[in-house]
Amino acid sequence: KSGVRLDWKRRLRVVLGAARGLAYLHELASPPIGYLDPEYYMTQQLTEKSDVYSFGVLLLEVLTAKKPIEHGRYVVREVRFTMDKSKDLYGLHELIDPVLGLGNRLGGFEKFVELAMKCVEESGIDRPTMGEVVKEIENIMQLAGMNPNADSASNSMSYAGASSSSVRHPYSNESSDYSGTAPSSRLEPK
């Protein structure tokens, strides 16, 4: 809608930045940063894997330039139904955003589609963690001839071995101790 057209490599940079942000929130923030409806603390129905599913939908949006639900069609279902791994570009020619230019070499395209589809698996246990997603996007960027660390201060190695008492923010040279408290899990009527 903004009129800005992003090529394949710019889209990969955008999704890597978003994945790193979510991975930071899931794996480095102590306590994990997030704002949830207090009812979810009671039902325990939202998990980190809920974010992974949403991120997979975002990856499909980046690939197709379609909204998650457009004209009554769900992008996940459309890609899943159309996808054929035996064909060039997995048979997704009609769904891929034309701005990407199908004549161009989309390095890592198949791995990108596979990652998106892993993220939108029905069962959360079958989805990767956001740290795994970051690593895979970094690998995809390398397949596209890009250096995933060229424009960013963090990479997947930032998430390995993080201490729970002192968190090193991936975009800062300082260590930061988070001293806040988690919201109460008690629901109280008004």
mmCIF file of C-alpha atoms in Angstrom:
data_model
loop_
_atom_site.group_PDB
_atom_site.id
_atom_site.type_symbol
_atom_site.label_atom_id
_atom_site.label_comp_id
_atom_site.label_asym_id
_atom_site.label_seq_id
_atom_site.Cartn_x
_atom_site.Cartn_y
_atom_site.Cartn_z
ATOM 1 C CA LYS A 1 0.000 0.000 0.000
ATOM 2 C CA SER A 2 2.917 2.380 0.639
ATOM 3 C CA GLY A 3 4.107 2.127 -2.952
ATOM 4 C CA VAL A 4 7.503 0.825 -1.814
ATOM 5 C CA ARG A 5 8.496 -2.259 -3.789
ATOM 6 C CA LEU A 6 10.850 -4.623 -2.031
ATOM 7 C CA ASP A 7 13.021 -7.019 -3.991
ATOM 8 C CA TRP A 8 13.831 -10.541 -2.729
ATOM 9 C CA LYS A 9 16.969 -9.550 -0.822
ATOM 10 C CA ARG A 10 15.265 -6.640 0.952
ATOM 11 C CA ARG A 11 12.391 -8.908 1.943
ATOM 12 C CA LEU A 12 14.888 -11.409 3.387
ATOM 13 C CA ARG A 13 16.477 -8.605 5.446
ATOM 14 C CA VAL A 14 13.063 -7.538 6.767
ATOM 15 C CA VAL A 15 12.031 -11.045 7.833
ATOM 16 C CA LEU A 16 15.431 -11.707 9.418
ATOM 17 C CA GLY A 17 15.093 -8.546 11.517
ATOM 18 C CA ALA A 18 11.580 -9.511 12.599
ATOM 19 C CA ALA A 19 12.665 -13.076 13.413
ATOM 20 C CA ARG A 20 15.597 -11.809 15.464
ATOM 21 C CA GLY A 21 13.272 -9.509 17.390
ATOM 22 C CA LEU A 22 10.879 -12.329 18.251
ATOM 23 C CA ALA A 23 13.743 -14.676 19.099
ATOM 24 C CA TYR A 24 15.131 -12.031 21.457
ATOM 25 C CA LEU A 25 11.765 -11.701 23.194
ATOM 26 C CA HIS A 26 11.427 -15.493 23.497
ATOM 27 C CA GLU A 27 14.968 -16.467 24.386
ATOM 28 C CA LEU A 28 16.895 -13.562 25.907
ATOM 29 C CA ALA A 29 14.483 -11.287 27.742
ATOM 30 C CA SER A 30 14.227 -12.257 31.380
ATOM 31 C CA PRO A 31 11.428 -12.504 32.222
ATOM 32 C CA PRO A 32 10.192 -12.873 28.654
ATOM 33 C CA ILE A 33 8.720 -9.617 27.419
ATOM 34 C CA GLY A 34 5.156 -9.737 26.249
ATOM 35 C CA TYR A 35 1.710 -8.413 26.899
ATOM 36 C CA LEU A 36 -1.159 -10.877 27.030
ATOM 37 C CA ASP A 37 -4.773 -10.731 27.946
ATOM 38 C CA PRO A 38 -4.791 -11.900 31.606
ATOM 39 C CA GLU A 39 -7.199 -14.740 30.686
ATOM 40 C CA TYR A 40 -4.393 -16.396 28.739
ATOM 41 C CA TYR A 41 -2.352 -16.749 31.937
ATOM 42 C CA MET A 42 -5.194 -18.921 33.227
ATOM 43 C CA THR A 43 -5.898 -20.960 30.076
ATOM 44 C CA GLN A 44 -2.261 -21.404 28.999
ATOM 45 C CA GLN A 45 -3.359 -21.596 25.370
ATOM 46 C CA LEU A 46 -0.852 -19.166 23.889
ATOM 47 C CA THR A 47 2.772 -20.248 23.683
ATOM 48 C CA GLU A 48 5.957 -19.161 21.938
ATOM 49 C CA LYS A 49 4.900 -21.498 19.157
ATOM 50 C CA SER A 50 1.778 -19.341 18.694
ATOM 51 C CA ASP A 51 4.122 -16.535 17.620
ATOM 52 C CA VAL A 52 5.966 -18.939 15.307
ATOM 53 C CA TYR A 53 2.694 -19.754 13.528
ATOM 54 C CA SER A 54 1.937 -16.053 13.101
ATOM 55 C CA PHE A 55 5.464 -15.481 11.813
ATOM 56 C CA GLY A 56 4.943 -18.257 9.250
ATOM 57 C CA VAL A 57 1.837 -16.465 8.015
ATOM 58 C CA LEU A 58 3.932 -13.289 7.769
ATOM 59 C CA LEU A 59 6.519 -15.166 5.670
ATOM 60 C CA LEU A 60 3.763 -16.239 3.282
ATOM 61 C CA GLU A 61 2.517 -12.640 3.114
ATOM 62 C CA VAL A 62 6.047 -11.497 2.218
ATOM 63 C CA LEU A 63 6.220 -14.133 -0.508
ATOM 64 C CA THR A 64 2.778 -13.607 -2.024
ATOM 65 C CA ALA A 65 1.934 -9.976 -1.137
ATOM 66 C CA LYS A 66 -1.463 -11.314 -0.066
ATOM 67 C CA LYS A 67 -3.230 -10.633 3.203
ATOM 68 C CA PRO A 68 -3.662 -13.671 5.472
ATOM 69 C CA ILE A 69 -7.312 -13.845 4.425
ATOM 70 C CA GLU A 70 -8.156 -12.212 1.121
ATOM 71 C CA HIS A 71 -11.424 -12.662 -0.804
ATOM 72 C CA GLY A 72 -12.346 -15.495 1.561
ATOM 73 C CA ARG A 73 -9.115 -17.372 0.830
ATOM 74 C CA TYR A 74 -6.574 -18.192 3.519
ATOM 75 C CA VAL A 75 -3.002 -17.782 2.267
ATOM 76 C CA VAL A 76 -1.737 -20.794 4.247
ATOM 77 C CA ARG A 77 -4.354 -23.069 2.690
ATOM 78 C CA GLU A 78 -3.725 -21.645 -0.801
ATOM 79 C CA VAL A 79 0.022 -22.242 -0.615
ATOM 80 C CA ARG A 80 -0.412 -25.695 0.948
ATOM 81 C CA PHE A 81 -2.913 -26.717 -1.752
ATOM 82 C CA THR A 82 -0.881 -25.319 -4.686
ATOM 83 C CA MET A 83 2.595 -26.348 -3.536
ATOM 84 C CA ASP A 84 4.273 -29.134 -5.514
ATOM 85 C CA LYS A 85 7.910 -29.758 -4.557
ATOM 86 C CA SER A 86 8.579 -31.563 -7.834
ATOM 87 C CA LYS A 87 7.980 -28.371 -9.849
ATOM 88 C CA ASP A 88 10.069 -25.255 -10.415
ATOM 89 C CA LEU A 89 9.448 -22.733 -7.609
ATOM 90 C CA TYR A 90 7.308 -25.475 -6.042
ATOM 91 C CA GLY A 91 4.559 -24.682 -8.555
ATOM 92 C CA LEU A 92 3.764 -21.411 -6.784
ATOM 93 C CA HIS A 93 4.233 -19.147 -9.839
ATOM 94 C CA GLU A 94 0.648 -17.857 -9.694
ATOM 95 C CA LEU A 95 0.862 -17.022 -5.982
ATOM 96 C CA ILE A 96 4.280 -15.328 -5.873
ATOM 97 C CA ASP A 97 4.258 -11.529 -5.767
ATOM 98 C CA PRO A 98 5.022 -10.417 -9.352
ATOM 99 C CA VAL A 99 7.253 -7.635 -7.979
ATOM 100 C CA LEU A 100 9.786 -10.356 -7.147
ATOM 101 C CA GLY A 101 10.205 -10.974 -10.867
ATOM 102 C CA LEU A 102 10.044 -14.683 -11.575
ATOM 103 C CA GLY A 103 12.774 -14.262 -14.186
ATOM 104 C CA ASN A 104 15.174 -13.282 -11.414
ATOM 105 C CA ARG A 105 17.076 -15.909 -9.482
ATOM 106 C CA LEU A 106 15.422 -16.108 -6.072
ATOM 107 C CA GLY A 107 18.234 -17.725 -4.108
ATOM 108 C CA GLY A 108 16.913 -19.751 -1.200
ATOM 109 C CA PHE A 109 13.306 -19.556 -2.405
ATOM 110 C CA GLU A 110 12.502 -23.218 -1.812
ATOM 111 C CA LYS A 111 14.060 -23.157 1.676
ATOM 112 C CA PHE A 112 12.045 -19.992 2.430
ATOM 113 C CA VAL A 113 8.796 -21.731 1.441
ATOM 114 C CA GLU A 114 9.754 -24.831 3.456
ATOM 115 C CA LEU A 115 10.481 -22.659 6.504
ATOM 116 C CA ALA A 116 7.175 -20.817 6.173
ATOM 117 C CA MET A 117 5.306 -24.112 5.929
ATOM 118 C CA LYS A 118 7.138 -25.542 8.973
ATOM 119 C CA CYS A 119 6.110 -22.436 10.922
ATOM 120 C CA VAL A 120 2.429 -22.949 10.056
ATOM 121 C CA GLU A 121 2.283 -26.637 10.998
ATOM 122 C CA GLU A 122 -1.000 -27.414 12.750
ATOM 123 C CA SER A 123 0.698 -28.791 15.863
ATOM 124 C CA GLY A 124 2.949 -26.430 17.811
ATOM 125 C CA ILE A 125 5.370 -29.241 18.635
ATOM 126 C CA ASP A 126 6.096 -29.603 14.902
ATOM 127 C CA ARG A 127 7.013 -25.917 14.511
ATOM 128 C CA PRO A 128 10.574 -24.611 14.920
ATOM 129 C CA THR A 129 11.573 -22.199 17.679
ATOM 130 C CA MET A 130 12.198 -18.565 16.736
ATOM 131 C CA GLY A 131 15.924 -19.159 17.309
ATOM 132 C CA GLU A 132 15.800 -21.953 14.729
ATOM 133 C CA VAL A 133 13.854 -19.652 12.390
ATOM 134 C CA VAL A 134 16.571 -16.979 12.696
ATOM 135 C CA LYS A 135 19.288 -19.518 11.851
ATOM 136 C CA GLU A 136 17.341 -20.787 8.838
ATOM 137 C CA ILE A 137 16.722 -17.270 7.495
ATOM 138 C CA GLU A 138 20.448 -16.579 7.873
ATOM 139 C CA ASN A 139 21.128 -19.752 5.831
ATOM 140 C CA ILE A 140 18.581 -18.657 3.211
ATOM 141 C CA MET A 141 20.266 -15.263 2.963
ATOM 142 C CA GLN A 142 23.589 -17.004 2.297
ATOM 143 C CA LEU A 143 21.920 -19.053 -0.466
ATOM 144 C CA ALA A 144 20.734 -15.734 -1.919
ATOM 145 C CA GLY A 145 24.347 -14.508 -1.947
ATOM 146 C CA MET A 146 23.904 -12.215 1.048
ATOM 147 C CA ASN A 147 25.815 -11.786 4.286
ATOM 148 C CA PRO A 148 23.191 -12.031 7.053
ATOM 149 C CA ASN A 149 25.476 -10.168 9.449
ATOM 150 C CA ALA A 150 26.361 -7.252 7.168
ATOM 151 C CA ASP A 151 23.528 -4.963 8.237
ATOM 152 C CA SER A 152 22.872 -6.176 11.746
ATOM 153 C CA ALA A 153 24.582 -6.224 15.105
ATOM 154 C CA SER A 154 23.156 -9.612 16.008
ATOM 155 C CA ASN A 155 22.924 -13.073 14.555
ATOM 156 C CA SER A 156 21.762 -16.474 15.699
ATOM 157 C CA MET A 157 24.901 -16.843 17.820
ATOM 158 C CA SER A 158 23.572 -14.006 20.012
ATOM 159 C CA TYR A 159 20.932 -16.434 21.264
ATOM 160 C CA ALA A 160 23.272 -19.238 22.308
ATOM 161 C CA GLY A 161 24.174 -19.497 25.963
ATOM 162 C CA ALA A 162 22.285 -16.447 27.195
ATOM 163 C CA SER A 163 22.390 -16.001 30.949
ATOM 164 C CA SER A 164 19.081 -15.575 32.729
ATOM 165 C CA SER A 165 20.453 -13.068 35.242
ATOM 166 C CA SER A 166 22.148 -10.707 32.838
ATOM 167 C CA VAL A 167 20.879 -10.218 29.324
ATOM 168 C CA ARG A 168 23.047 -8.895 26.544
ATOM 169 C CA HIS A 169 20.823 -6.942 24.209
ATOM 170 C CA PRO A 170 21.734 -7.826 20.607
ATOM 171 C CA TYR A 171 21.661 -4.172 19.505
ATOM 172 C CA SER A 172 23.718 -2.759 22.345
ATOM 173 C CA ASN A 173 27.204 -3.115 23.800
ATOM 174 C CA GLU A 174 25.792 -3.032 27.310
ATOM 175 C CA SER A 175 24.436 -5.794 29.458
ATOM 176 C CA SER A 176 21.069 -5.054 30.998
ATOM 177 C CA ASP A 177 19.558 -6.589 34.099
ATOM 178 C CA TYR A 178 15.797 -6.686 33.930
ATOM 179 C CA SER A 179 14.389 -6.030 37.365
ATOM 180 C CA GLY A 180 10.687 -5.835 36.567
ATOM 181 C CA THR A 181 8.114 -8.308 37.748
ATOM 182 C CA ALA A 182 5.774 -10.473 35.768
ATOM 183 C CA PRO A 183 2.118 -9.479 35.731
ATOM 184 C CA SER A 184 -0.141 -11.238 38.196
ATOM 185 C CA SER A 185 -1.848 -14.351 36.877
ATOM 186 C CA ARG A 186 -4.876 -13.786 39.114
ATOM 187 C CA LEU A 187 -8.078 -12.592 37.505
ATOM 188 C CA GLU A 188 -10.163 -10.327 39.648
ATOM 189 C CA PRO A 189 -13.685 -9.175 38.762
ATOM 190 C CA LYS A 190 -14.312 -5.449 38.463
#
